[in-house]
C-alpha positions as YAML, in Angstrom:
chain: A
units: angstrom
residues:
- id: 1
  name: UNK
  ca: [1.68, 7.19, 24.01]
- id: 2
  name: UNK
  ca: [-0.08, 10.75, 23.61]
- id: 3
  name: UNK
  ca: [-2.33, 11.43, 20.89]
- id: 4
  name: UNK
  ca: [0.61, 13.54, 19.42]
- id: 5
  name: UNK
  ca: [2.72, 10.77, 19.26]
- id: 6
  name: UNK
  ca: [-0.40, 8.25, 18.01]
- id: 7
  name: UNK
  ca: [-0.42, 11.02, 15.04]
- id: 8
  name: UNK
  ca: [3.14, 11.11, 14.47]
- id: 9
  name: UNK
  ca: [3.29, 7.60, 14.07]
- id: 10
  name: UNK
  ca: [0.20, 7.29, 11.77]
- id: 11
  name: UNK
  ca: [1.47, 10.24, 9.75]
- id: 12
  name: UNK
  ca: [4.98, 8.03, 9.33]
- id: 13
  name: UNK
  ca: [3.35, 4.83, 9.06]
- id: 14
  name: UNK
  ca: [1.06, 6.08, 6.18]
- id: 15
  name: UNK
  ca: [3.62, 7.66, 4.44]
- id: 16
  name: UNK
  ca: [5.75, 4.31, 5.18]
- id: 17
  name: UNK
  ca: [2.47, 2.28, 3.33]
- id: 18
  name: UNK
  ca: [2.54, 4.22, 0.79]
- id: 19
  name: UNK
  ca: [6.36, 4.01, 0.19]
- id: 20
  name: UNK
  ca: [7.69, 7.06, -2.15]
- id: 21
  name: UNK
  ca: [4.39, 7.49, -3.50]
- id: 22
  name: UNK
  ca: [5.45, 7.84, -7.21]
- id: 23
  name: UNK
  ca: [8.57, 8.20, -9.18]
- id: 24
  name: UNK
  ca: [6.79, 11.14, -11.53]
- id: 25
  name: UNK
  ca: [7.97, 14.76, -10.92]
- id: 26
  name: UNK
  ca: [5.74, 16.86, -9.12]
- id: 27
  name: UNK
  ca: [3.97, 20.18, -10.74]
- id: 28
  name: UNK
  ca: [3.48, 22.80, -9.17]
- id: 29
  name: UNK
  ca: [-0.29, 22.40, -10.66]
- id: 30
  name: UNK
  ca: [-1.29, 19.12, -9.02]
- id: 31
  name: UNK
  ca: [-1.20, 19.44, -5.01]
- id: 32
  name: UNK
  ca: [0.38, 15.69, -3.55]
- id: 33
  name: UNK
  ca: [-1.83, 13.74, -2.00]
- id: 34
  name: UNK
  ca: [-3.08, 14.59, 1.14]
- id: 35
  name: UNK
  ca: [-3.75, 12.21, 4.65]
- id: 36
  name: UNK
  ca: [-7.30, 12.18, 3.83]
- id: 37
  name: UNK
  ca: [-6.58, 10.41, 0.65]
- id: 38
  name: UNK
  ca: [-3.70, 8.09, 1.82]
- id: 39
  name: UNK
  ca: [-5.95, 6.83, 4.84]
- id: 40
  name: UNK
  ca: [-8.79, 6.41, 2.34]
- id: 41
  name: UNK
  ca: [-6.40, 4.42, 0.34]
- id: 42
  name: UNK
  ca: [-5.25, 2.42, 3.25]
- id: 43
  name: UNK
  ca: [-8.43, 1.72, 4.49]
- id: 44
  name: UNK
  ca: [-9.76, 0.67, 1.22]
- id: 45
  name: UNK
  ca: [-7.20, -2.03, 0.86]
- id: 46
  name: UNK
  ca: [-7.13, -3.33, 4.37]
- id: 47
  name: UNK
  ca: [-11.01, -4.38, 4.03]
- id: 48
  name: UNK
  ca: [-10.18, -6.71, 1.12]
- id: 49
  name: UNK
  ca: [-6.57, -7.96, 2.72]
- id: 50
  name: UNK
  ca: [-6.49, -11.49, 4.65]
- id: 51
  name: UNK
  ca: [-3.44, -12.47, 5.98]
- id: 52
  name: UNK
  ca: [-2.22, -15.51, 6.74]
- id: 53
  name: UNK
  ca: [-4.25, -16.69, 9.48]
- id: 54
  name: UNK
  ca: [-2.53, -18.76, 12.37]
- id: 55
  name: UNK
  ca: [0.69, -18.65, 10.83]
- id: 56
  name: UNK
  ca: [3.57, -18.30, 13.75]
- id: 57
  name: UNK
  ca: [5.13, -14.41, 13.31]
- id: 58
  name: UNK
  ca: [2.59, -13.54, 10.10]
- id: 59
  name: UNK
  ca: [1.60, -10.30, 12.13]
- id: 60
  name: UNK
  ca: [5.20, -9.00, 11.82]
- id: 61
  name: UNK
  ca: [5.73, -9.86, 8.05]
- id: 62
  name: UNK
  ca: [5.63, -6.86, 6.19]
- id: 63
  name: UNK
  ca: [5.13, -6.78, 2.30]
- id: 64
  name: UNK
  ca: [5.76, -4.30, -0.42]
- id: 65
  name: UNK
  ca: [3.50, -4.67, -3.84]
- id: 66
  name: UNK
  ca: [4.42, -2.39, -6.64]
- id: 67
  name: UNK
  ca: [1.27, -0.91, -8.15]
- id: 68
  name: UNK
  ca: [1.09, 0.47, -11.01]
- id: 69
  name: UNK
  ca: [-2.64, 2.25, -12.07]
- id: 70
  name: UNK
  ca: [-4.80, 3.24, -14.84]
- id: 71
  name: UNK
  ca: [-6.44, 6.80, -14.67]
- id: 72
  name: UNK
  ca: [-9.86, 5.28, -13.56]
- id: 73
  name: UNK
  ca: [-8.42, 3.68, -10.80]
- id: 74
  name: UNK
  ca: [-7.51, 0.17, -11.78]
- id: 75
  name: UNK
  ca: [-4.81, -1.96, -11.24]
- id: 76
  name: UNK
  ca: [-2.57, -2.82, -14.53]
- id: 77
  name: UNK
  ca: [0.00, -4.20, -12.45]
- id: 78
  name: UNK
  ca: [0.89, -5.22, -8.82]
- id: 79
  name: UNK
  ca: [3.89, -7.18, -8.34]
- id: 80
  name: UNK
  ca: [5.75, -8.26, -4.95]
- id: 81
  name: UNK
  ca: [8.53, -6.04, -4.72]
- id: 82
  name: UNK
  ca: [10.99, -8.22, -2.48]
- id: 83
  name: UNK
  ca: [10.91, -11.42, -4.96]
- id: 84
  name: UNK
  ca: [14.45, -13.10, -3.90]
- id: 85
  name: UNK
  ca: [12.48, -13.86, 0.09]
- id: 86
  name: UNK
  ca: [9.24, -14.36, -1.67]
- id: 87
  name: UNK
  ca: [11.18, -16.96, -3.27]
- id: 88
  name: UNK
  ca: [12.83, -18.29, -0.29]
- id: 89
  name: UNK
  ca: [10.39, -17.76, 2.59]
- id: 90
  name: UNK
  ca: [7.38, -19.86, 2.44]
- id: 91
  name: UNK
  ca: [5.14, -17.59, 5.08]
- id: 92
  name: UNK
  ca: [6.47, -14.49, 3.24]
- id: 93
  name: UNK
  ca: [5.19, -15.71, -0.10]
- id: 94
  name: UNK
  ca: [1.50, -16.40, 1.30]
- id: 95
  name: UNK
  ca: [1.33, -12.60, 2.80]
- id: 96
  name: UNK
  ca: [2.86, -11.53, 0.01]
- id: 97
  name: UNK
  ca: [-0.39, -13.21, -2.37]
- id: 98
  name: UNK
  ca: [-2.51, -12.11, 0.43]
- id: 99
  name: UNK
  ca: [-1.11, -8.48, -0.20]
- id: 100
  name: UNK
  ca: [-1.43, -8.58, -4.09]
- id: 101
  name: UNK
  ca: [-4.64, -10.46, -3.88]
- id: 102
  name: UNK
  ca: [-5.95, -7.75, -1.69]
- id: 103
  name: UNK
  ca: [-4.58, -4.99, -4.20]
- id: 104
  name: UNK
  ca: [-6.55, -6.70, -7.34]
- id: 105
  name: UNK
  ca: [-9.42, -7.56, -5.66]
- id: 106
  name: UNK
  ca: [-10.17, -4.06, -4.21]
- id: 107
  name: UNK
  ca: [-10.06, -2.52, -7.60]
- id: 108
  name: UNK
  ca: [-10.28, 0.61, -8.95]
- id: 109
  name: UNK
  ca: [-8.30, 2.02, -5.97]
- id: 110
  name: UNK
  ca: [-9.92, 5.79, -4.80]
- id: 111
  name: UNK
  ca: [-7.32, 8.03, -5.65]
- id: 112
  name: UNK
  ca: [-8.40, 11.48, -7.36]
- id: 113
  name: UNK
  ca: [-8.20, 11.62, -11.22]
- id: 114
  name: UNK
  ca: [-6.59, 14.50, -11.08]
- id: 115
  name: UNK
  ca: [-3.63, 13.92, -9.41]
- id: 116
  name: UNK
  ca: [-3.08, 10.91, -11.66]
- id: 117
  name: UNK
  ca: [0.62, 12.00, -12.49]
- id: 118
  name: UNK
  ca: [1.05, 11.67, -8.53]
- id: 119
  name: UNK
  ca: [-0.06, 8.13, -7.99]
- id: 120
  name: UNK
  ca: [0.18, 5.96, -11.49]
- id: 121
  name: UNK
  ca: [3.14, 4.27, -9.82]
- id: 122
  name: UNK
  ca: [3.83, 3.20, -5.96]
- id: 123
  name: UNK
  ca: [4.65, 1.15, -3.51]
- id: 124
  name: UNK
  ca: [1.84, 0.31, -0.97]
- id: 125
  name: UNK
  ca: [3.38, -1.52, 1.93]
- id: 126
  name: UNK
  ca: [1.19, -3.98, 4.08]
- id: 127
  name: UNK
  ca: [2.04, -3.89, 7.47]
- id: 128
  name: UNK
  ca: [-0.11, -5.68, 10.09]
- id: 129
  name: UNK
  ca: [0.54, -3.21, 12.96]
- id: 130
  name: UNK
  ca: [-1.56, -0.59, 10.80]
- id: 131
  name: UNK
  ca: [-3.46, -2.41, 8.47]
...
């Protein structure tokens, strides 16, 4: 792949992670949130995220957690989004309480106070090809 390409897909998978970013309308005041910031994010979570280790296929399971933030950063909710497999699926449902474990326990998240109205809600999505 060329380093184009390498960016292309990082740019798509980081937007991908962080799903539709947040339901809010944007203002033309606050600026959306840059790479810089959604790789900080990323990274951030990935140190505190253990997945399912040895599990057959756990490296393709990939989980959505709705988040939803306080201004200073911290978590007031994070729920598994897909909760009909994470009821069915018994290696989806441990990286799916890897994911939210790794959500809580990296708390507050580094996302700029000021562009609170652009990131009190998302969807981070854990995938283990970029995590």
């Amino acid at each position: 792949a060329t380093a184009k390409q390498d960016k292309t897909a990082l740019a798509q998978s980081l937007t991908s992670a962080i799903g539709k970013a947040v339901k809010a309308p944007q203002t033309k005041a606050v600026a959306p949130l840059g790479l810089s910031e959604l790789d900080r994010l990323r990274k951030h979570i990935s140190d505190c995220w253990q997945p399912p280790i040895g599990a057959k296929g756990a490296d393709q399971l990939k989980v959505d957690i709705q988040v939803k933030l306080e201004k200073d950063g911290t978590v007031r909710q994070a729920e598994i989004a897909d909760r009909a497999r994470y009821s069915s699926d018994v290696l989806y449902r441990a990286a799916a309480n890897a994911a939210r474990r790794a959500v809580l326990d990296c708390q507050p998240l580094p996302l700029p106070p000021e562009k609170y109205q652009l990131w009190k809600e998302f969807i981070f999505g854990f995938d283990p090809k970029f995590m």
